[in-house]
mmCIF file of C-alpha atoms in Angstrom:
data_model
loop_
_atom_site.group_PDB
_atom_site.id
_atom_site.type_symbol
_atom_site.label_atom_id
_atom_site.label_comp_id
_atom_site.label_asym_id
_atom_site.label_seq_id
_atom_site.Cartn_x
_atom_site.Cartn_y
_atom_site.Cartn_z
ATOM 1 C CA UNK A 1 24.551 -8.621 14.501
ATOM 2 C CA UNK A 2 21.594 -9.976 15.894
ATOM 3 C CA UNK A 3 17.771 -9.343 16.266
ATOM 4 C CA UNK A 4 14.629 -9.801 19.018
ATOM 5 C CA UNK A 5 10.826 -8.813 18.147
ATOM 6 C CA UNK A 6 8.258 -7.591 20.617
ATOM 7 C CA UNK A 7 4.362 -7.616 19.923
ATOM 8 C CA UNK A 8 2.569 -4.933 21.286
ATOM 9 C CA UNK A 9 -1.180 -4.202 20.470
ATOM 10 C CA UNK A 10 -1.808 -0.510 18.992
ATOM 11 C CA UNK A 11 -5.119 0.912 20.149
ATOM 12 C CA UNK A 12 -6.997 3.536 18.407
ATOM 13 C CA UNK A 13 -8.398 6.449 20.178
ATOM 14 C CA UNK A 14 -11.497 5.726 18.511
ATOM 15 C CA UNK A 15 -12.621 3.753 15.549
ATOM 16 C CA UNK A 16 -12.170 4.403 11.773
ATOM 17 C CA UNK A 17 -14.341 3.454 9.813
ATOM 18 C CA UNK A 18 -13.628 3.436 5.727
ATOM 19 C CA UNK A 19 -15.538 2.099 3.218
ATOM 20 C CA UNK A 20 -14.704 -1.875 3.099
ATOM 21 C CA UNK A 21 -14.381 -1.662 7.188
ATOM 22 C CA UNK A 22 -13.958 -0.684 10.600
ATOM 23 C CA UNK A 23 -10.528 -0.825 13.130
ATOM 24 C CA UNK A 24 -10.333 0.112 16.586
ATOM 25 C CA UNK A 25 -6.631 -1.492 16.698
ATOM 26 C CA UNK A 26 -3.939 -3.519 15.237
ATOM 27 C CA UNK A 27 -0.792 -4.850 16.155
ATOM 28 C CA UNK A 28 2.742 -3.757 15.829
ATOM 29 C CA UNK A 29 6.065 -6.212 16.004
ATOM 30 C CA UNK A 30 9.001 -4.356 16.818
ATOM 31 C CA UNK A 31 12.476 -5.562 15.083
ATOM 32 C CA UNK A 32 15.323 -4.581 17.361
ATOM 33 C CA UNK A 33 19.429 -4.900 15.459
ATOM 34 C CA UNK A 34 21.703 -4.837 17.823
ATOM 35 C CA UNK A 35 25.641 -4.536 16.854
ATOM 36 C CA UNK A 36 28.461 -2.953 19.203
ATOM 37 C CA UNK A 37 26.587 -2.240 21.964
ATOM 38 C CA UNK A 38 23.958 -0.022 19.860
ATOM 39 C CA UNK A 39 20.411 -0.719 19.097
ATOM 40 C CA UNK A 40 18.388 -0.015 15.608
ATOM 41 C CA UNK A 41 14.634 -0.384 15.381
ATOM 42 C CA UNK A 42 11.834 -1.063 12.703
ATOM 43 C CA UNK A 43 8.619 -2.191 13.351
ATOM 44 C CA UNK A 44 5.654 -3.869 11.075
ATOM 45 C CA UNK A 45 1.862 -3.450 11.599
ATOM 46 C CA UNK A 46 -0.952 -6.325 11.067
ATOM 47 C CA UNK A 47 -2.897 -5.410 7.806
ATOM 48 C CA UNK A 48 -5.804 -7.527 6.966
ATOM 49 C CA UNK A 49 -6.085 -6.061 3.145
ATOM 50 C CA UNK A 50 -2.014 -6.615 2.824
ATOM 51 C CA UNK A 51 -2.818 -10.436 4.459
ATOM 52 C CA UNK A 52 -0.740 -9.536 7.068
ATOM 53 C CA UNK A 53 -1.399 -10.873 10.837
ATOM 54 C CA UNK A 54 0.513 -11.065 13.591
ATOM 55 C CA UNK A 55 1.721 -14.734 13.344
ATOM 56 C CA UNK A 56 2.855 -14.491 9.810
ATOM 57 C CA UNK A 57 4.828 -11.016 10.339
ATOM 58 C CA UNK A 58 6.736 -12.555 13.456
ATOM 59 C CA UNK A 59 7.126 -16.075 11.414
ATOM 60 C CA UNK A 60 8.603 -13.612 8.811
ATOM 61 C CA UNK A 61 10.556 -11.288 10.715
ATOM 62 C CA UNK A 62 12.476 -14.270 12.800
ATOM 63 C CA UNK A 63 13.372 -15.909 8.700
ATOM 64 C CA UNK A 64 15.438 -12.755 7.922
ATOM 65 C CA UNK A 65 18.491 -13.443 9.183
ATOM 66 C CA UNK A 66 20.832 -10.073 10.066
ATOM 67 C CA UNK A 67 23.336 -12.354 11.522
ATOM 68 C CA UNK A 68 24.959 -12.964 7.928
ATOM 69 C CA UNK A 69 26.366 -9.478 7.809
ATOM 70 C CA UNK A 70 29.266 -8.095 9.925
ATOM 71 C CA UNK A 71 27.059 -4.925 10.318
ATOM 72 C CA UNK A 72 24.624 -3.042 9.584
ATOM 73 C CA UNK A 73 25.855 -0.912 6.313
ATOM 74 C CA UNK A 74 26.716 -4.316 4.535
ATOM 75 C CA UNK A 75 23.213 -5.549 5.497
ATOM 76 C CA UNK A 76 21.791 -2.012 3.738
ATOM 77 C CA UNK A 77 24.068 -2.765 0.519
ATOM 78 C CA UNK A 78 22.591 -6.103 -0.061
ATOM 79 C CA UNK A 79 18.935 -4.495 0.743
ATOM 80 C CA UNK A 80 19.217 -2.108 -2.122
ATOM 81 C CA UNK A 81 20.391 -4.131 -4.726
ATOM 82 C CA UNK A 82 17.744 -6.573 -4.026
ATOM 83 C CA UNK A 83 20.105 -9.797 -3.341
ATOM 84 C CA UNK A 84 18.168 -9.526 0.608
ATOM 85 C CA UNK A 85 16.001 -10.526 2.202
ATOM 86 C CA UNK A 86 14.521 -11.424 -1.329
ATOM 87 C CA UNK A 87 11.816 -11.324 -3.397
ATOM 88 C CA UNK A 88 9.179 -13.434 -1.432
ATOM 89 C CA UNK A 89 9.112 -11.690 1.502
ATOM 90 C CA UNK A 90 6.786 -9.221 2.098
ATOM 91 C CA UNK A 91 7.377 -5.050 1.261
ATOM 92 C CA UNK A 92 5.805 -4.527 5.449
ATOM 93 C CA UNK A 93 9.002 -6.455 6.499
ATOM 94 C CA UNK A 94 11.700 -5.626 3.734
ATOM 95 C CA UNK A 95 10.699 -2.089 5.418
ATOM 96 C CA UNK A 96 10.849 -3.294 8.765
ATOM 97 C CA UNK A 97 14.109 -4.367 8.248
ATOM 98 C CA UNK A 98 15.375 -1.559 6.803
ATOM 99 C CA UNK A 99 14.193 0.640 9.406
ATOM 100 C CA UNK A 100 16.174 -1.143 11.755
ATOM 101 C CA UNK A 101 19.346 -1.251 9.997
ATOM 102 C CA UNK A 102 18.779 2.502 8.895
ATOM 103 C CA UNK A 103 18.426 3.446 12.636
ATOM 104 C CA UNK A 104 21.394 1.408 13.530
ATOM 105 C CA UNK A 105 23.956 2.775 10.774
ATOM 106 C CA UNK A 106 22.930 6.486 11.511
ATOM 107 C CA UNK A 107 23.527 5.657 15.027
ATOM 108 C CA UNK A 108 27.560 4.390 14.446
ATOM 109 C CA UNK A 109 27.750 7.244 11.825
ATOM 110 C CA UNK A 110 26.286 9.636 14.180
ATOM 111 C CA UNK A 111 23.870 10.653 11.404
ATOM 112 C CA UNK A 112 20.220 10.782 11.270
ATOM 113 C CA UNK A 113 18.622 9.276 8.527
ATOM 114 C CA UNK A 114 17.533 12.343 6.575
ATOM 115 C CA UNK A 115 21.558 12.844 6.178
ATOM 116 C CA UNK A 116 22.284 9.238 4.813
ATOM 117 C CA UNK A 117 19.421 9.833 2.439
ATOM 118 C CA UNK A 118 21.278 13.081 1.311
ATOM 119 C CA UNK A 119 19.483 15.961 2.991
ATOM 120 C CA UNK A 120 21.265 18.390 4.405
ATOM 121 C CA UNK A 121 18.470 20.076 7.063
ATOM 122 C CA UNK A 122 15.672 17.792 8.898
ATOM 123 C CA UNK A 123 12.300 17.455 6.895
ATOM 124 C CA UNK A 124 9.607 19.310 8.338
ATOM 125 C CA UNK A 125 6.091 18.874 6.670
ATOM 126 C CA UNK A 126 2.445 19.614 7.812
ATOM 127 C CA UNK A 127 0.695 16.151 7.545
ATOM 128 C CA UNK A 128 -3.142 15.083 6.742
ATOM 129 C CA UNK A 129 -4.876 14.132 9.479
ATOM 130 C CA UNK A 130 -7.932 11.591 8.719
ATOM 131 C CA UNK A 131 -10.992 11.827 9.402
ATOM 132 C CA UNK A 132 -13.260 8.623 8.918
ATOM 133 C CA UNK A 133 -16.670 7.807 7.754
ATOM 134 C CA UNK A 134 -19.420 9.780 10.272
ATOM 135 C CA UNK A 135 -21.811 12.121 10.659
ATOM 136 C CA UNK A 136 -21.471 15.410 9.226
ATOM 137 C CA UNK A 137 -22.065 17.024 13.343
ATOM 138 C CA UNK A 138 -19.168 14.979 14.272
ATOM 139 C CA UNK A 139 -17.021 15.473 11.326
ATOM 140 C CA UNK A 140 -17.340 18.997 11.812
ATOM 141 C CA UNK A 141 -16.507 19.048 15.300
ATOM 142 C CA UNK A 142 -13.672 17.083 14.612
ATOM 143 C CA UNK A 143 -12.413 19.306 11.706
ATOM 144 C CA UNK A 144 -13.030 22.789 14.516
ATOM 145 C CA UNK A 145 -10.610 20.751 16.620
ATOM 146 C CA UNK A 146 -7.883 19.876 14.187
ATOM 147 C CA UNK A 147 -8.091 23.527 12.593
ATOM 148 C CA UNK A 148 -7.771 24.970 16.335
ATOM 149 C CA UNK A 149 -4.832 23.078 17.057
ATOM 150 C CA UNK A 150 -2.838 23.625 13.734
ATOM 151 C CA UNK A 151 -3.735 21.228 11.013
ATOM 152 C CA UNK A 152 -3.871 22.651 7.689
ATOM 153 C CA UNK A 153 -4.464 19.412 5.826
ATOM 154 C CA UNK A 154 -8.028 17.012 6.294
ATOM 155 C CA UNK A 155 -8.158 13.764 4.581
ATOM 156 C CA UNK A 156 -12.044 12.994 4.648
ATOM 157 C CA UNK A 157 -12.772 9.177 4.399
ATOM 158 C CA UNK A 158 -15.802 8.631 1.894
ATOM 159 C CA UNK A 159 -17.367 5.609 0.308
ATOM 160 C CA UNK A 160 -20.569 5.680 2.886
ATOM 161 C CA UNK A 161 -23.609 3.093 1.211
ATOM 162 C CA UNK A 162 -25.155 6.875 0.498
ATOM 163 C CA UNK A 163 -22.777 8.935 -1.773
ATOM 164 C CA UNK A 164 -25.199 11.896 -0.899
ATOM 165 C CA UNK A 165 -23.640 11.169 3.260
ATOM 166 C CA UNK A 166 -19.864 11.612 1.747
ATOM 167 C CA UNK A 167 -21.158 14.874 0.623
ATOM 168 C CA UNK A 168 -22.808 16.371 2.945
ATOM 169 C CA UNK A 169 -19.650 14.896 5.537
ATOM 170 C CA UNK A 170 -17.279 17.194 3.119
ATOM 171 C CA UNK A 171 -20.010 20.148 3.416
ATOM 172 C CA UNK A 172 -19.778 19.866 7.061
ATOM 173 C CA UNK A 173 -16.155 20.165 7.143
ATOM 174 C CA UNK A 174 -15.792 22.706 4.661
ATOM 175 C CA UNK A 175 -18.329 25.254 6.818
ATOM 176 C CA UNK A 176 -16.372 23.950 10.074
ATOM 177 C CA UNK A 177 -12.652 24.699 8.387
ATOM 178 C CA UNK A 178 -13.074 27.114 5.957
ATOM 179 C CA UNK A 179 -9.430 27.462 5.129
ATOM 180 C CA UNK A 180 -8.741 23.765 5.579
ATOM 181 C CA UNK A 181 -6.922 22.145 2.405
ATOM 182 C CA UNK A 182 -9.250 18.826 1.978
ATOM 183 C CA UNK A 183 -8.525 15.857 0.534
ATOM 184 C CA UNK A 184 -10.518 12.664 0.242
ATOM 185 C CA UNK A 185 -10.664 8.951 0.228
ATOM 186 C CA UNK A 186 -13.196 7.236 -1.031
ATOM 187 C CA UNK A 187 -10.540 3.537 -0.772
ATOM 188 C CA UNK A 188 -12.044 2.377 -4.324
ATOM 189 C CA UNK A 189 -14.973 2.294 -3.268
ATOM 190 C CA UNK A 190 -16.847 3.790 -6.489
ATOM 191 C CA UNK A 191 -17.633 2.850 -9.690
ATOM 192 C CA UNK A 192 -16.005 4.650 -12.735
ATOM 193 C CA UNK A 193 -19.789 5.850 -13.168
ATOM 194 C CA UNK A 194 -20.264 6.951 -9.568
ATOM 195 C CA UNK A 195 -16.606 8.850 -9.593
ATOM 196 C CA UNK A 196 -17.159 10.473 -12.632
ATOM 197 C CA UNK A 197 -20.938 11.862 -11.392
ATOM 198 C CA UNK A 198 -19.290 12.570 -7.905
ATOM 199 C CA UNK A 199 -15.563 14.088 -8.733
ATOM 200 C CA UNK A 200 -17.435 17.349 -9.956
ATOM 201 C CA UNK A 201 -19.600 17.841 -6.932
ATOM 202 C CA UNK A 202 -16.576 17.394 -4.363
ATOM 203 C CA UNK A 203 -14.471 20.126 -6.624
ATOM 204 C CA UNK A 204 -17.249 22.330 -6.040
ATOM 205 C CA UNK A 205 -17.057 21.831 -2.448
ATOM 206 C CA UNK A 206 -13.222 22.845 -2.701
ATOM 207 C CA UNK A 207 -11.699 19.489 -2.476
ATOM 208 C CA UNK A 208 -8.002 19.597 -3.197
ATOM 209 C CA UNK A 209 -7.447 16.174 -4.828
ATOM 210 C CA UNK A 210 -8.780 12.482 -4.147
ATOM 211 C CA UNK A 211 -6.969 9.005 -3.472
ATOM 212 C CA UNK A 212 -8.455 5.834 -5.545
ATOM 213 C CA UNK A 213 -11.947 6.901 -6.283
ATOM 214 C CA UNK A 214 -12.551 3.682 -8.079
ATOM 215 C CA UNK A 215 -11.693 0.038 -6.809
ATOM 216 C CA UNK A 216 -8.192 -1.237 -7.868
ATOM 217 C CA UNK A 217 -7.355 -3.599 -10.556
ATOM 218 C CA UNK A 218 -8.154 -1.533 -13.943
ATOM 219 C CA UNK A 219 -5.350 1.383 -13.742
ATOM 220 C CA UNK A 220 -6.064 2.344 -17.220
ATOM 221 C CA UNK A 221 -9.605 3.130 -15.959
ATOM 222 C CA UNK A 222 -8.268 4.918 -13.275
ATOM 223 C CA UNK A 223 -5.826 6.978 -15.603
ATOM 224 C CA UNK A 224 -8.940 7.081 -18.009
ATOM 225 C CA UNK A 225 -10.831 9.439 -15.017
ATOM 226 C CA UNK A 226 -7.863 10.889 -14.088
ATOM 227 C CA UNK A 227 -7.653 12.536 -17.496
ATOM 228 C CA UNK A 228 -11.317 14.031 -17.388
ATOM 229 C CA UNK A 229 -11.733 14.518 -13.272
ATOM 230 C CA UNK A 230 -11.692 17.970 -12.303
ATOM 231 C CA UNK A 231 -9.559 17.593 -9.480
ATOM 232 C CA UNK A 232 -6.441 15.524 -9.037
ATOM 233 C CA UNK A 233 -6.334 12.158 -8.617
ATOM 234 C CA UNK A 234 -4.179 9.984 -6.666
ATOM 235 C CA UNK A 235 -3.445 6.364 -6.727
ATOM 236 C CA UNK A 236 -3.195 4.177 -4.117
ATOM 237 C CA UNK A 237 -4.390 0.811 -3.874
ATOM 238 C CA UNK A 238 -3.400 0.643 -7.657
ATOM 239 C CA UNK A 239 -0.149 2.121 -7.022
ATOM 240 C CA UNK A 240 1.357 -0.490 -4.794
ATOM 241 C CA UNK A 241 4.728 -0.795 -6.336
ATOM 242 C CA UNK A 242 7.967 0.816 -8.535
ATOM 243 C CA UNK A 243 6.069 -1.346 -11.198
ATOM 244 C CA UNK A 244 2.666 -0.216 -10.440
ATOM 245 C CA UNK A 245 4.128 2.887 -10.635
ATOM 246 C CA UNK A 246 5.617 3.226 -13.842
ATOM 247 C CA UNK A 247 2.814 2.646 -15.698
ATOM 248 C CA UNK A 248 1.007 5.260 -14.064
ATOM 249 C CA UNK A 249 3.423 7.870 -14.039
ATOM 250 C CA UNK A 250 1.758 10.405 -16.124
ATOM 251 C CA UNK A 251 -1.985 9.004 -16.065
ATOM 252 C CA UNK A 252 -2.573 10.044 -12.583
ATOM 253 C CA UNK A 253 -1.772 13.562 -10.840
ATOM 254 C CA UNK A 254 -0.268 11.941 -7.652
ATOM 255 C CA UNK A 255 0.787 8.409 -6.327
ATOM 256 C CA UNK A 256 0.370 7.422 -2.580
ATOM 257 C CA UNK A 257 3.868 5.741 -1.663
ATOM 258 C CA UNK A 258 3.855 4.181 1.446
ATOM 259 C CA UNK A 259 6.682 2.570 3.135
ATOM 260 C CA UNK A 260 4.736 -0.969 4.329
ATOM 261 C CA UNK A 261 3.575 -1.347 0.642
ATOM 262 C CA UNK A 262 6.397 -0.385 -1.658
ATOM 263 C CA UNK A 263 9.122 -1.990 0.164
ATOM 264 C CA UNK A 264 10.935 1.003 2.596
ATOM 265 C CA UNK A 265 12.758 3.951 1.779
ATOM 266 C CA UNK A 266 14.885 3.202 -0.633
ATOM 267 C CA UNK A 267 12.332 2.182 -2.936
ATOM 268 C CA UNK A 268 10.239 5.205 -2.365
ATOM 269 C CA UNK A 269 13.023 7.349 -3.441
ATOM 270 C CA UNK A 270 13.353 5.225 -6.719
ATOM 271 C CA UNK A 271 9.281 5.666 -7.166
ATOM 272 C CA UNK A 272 10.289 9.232 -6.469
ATOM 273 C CA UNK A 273 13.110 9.220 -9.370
ATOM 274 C CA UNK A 274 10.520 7.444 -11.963
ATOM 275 C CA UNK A 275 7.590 10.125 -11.737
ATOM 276 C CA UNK A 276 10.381 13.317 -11.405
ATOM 277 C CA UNK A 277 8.822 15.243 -14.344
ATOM 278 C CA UNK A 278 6.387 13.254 -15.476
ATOM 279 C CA UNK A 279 3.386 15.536 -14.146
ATOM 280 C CA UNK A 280 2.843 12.701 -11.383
ATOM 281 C CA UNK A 281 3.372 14.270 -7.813
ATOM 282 C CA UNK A 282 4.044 12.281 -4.798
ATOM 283 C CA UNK A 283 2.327 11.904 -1.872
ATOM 284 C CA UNK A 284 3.813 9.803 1.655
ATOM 285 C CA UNK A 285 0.933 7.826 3.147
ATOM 286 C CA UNK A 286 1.302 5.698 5.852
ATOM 287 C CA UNK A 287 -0.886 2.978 7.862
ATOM 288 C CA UNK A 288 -1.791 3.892 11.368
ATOM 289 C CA UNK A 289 1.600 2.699 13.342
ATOM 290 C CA UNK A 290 3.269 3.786 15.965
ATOM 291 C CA UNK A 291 5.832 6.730 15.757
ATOM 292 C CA UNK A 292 8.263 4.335 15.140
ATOM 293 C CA UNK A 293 6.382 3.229 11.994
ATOM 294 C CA UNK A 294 5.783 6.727 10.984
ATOM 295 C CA UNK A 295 9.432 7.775 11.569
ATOM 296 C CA UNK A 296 11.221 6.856 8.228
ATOM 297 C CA UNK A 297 8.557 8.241 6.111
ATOM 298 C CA UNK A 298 8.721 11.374 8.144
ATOM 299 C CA UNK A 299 12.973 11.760 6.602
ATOM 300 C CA UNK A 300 11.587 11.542 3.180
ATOM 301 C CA UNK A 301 8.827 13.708 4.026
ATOM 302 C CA UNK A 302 10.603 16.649 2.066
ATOM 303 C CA UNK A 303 10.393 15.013 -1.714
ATOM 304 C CA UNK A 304 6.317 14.473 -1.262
ATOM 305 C CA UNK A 305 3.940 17.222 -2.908
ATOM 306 C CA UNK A 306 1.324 16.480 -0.118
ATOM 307 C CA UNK A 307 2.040 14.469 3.530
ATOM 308 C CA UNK A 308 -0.773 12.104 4.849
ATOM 309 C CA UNK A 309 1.397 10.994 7.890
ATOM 310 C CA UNK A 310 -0.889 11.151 10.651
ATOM 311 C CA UNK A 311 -0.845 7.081 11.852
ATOM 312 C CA UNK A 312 0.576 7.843 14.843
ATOM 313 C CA UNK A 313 -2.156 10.479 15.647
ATOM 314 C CA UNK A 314 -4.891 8.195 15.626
ATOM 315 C CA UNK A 315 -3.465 6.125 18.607
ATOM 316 C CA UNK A 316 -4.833 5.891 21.650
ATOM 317 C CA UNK A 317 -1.285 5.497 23.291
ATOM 318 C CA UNK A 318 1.786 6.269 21.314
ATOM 319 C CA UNK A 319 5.116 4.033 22.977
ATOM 320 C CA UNK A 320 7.373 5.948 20.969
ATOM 321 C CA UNK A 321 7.980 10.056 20.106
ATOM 322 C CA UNK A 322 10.346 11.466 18.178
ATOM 323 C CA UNK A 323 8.502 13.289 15.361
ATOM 324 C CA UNK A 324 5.554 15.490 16.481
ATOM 325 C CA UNK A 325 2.447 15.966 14.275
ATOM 326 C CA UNK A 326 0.282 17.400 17.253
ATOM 327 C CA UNK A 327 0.171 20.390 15.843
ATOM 328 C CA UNK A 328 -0.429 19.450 12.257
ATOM 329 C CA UNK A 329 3.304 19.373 11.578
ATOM 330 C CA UNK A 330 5.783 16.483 11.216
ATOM 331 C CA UNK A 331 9.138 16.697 11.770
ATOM 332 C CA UNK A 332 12.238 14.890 11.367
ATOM 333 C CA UNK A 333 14.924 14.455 14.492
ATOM 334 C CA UNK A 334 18.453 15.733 13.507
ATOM 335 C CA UNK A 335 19.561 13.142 16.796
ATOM 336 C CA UNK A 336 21.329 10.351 15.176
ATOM 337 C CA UNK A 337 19.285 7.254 13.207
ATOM 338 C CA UNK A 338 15.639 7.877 13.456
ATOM 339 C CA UNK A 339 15.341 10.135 16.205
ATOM 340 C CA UNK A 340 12.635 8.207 18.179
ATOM 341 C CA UNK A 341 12.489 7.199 21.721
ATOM 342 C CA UNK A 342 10.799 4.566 23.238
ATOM 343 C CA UNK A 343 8.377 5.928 25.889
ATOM 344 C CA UNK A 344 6.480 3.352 27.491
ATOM 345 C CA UNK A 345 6.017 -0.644 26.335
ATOM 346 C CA UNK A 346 2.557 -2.530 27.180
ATOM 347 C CA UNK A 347 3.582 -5.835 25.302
ATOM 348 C CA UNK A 348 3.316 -9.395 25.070
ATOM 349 C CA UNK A 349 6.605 -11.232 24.051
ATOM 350 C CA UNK A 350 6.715 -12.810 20.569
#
């Protein structure tokens, strides 16, 4: 086997803003496995919070050597018993890599991925879509828009300077999408004082559940609120890892697994096998990426309680489709590997 990467620079429609900043793009590097004439891909996005820029993700991706393995299924075995690519390298590229190599095998099997993973029929979920930190007018108008064209999930971004702007965002919303699930996201940005004042006010306002209310690092804290919040709580920037997850399992109402930060699919579907019946439901989360970032999540889309894969969405220009979400509804391909197609490429060779 062997491997190229492309760069290509991900614009946002428009900027979101969340509480510790603002992005109006990132990049993406594109991992292409080729073996026997047949092409698998995986790509990796720039995070600043995860420390990951462009440099050091291409630096990274060229180190993992597919070439060892006569193909792509050997490469997989070696993945999930964690012997490769190892331990240092970061979950965003383990994923990457995966990606690839799952696209690749489903395409010699003839299988998409959602049938290697052992589902018989192609996940179909309706997916979050985000709405950042802005004025209540334009939240609203947003919210009319998504509800119009078929979303039945909002994830509200909150942590504004002015907890009393979060709420009257969610107020806006709620009159603007009545029957609108709503979820928010505050990214950690409260204290375990300011959550526990706030949490009440938001259930009132007929918010479903909320992601990391408080900053990261103290989990018991979070499980702490968790057990007195009137509304469920999810982790995320605490829940980074299986590890991470364990000891939360339980504490918290709902864990946000995403593919970049846990390590790819196979380890969400053991994060998925350590919650089953503890009382912790999972959510699928995602960065904003390309479809082809979005599209393995989207096959394991079926084993989340709530979907929040919308990354794609937020894009300016999308250079890939396979998996929908335009009308509040993600879907997996039954076509064989991933599903996606390349569509158009505005890159800059790595």
């Amino acid at each position: 086997m062997k491997s190229t990467l492309r760069t290509v620079r991900l614009e946002l429609a428009e900027p979101l803003r969340i509480s510790r900043s603002v992005m109006a793009a990132r990049d993406a590097v594109w991992l292409t496995v080729e073996h026997g004439g047949l092409c698998g891909h995986g790509e990796a996005v720039t995070s600043v919070y995860y420390g990951l820029g462009t440099d050091r993700l291409v630096r990274l991706l060229t180190t993992v050597d597919v070439g060892r393995f006569a193909d792509p299924e050997s490469a997989l075995e070696a993945l999930r018993a964690g012997d490769w690519p190892g331990r240092e390298v970061p979950a965003a590229v383990t994923a990457a890599v995966e990606s690839a190599l799952l696209d690749l095998a489903g395409k010699r099997a003839g299988l998409p991925v959602h049938r290697q993973l052992g589902a018989a029929a192609p996940p179909v979920a309706a997916t979050a879509r985000t709405i950042g930190i802005t004025t209540p007018a334009r939240a609203a108008a947003q919210a009319r828009r998504l509800a119009a064209s078929g979303f039945e999930v909002v994830k509200i971004k909150a942590g504004a300077p002015d907890p009393q702007d979060d709420i009257e965002r969610v107020r806006a919303v709620r009159r603007a999408a009545p029957r609108s699930r709503l979820l928010l996201d505050p990214n950690g940005a409260w204290s375990v004082a300011q959550a526990a004042a706030l949490l009440p006010r938001f259930a009132d306002l007929g918010v479903e559940a909320v992601e990391q209310p408080v900053a990261p690092g103290d989990p018991d804290a979070l499980g702490a609120l968790a057990e007195r919040a009137p509304l469920p709580v999810i982790a995320d920037e605490d829940a980074v890892d299986l590890e991470d997850v364990r000891r939360l399992a339980g504490r918290v109402q709902g864990v946000n697994v995403k593919l970049a930060k846990c390590g790819g699919v196979h380890q969400a579907l053991r994060i998925a096998e350590a919650i089953e019946g503890s009382g912790t439901a999972m959510m699928l989360g995602c960065l904003t990426a390309s479809t082809l970032g979005l599209a393995p999540a989207v096959h394991l889309a079926d084993r989340a309680h709530w979907a929040d894969l919308d990354g794609h969405l937020l894009l300016a220009h999308d250079p890939w489709t396979g998996i929908g979400g335009g009308d509040g509804v993600v879907r997996a391909s039954g076509s064989p590997g991933l599903g996606v197609k390349e569509v158009a490429v505005r890159e800059d060779v790595a």
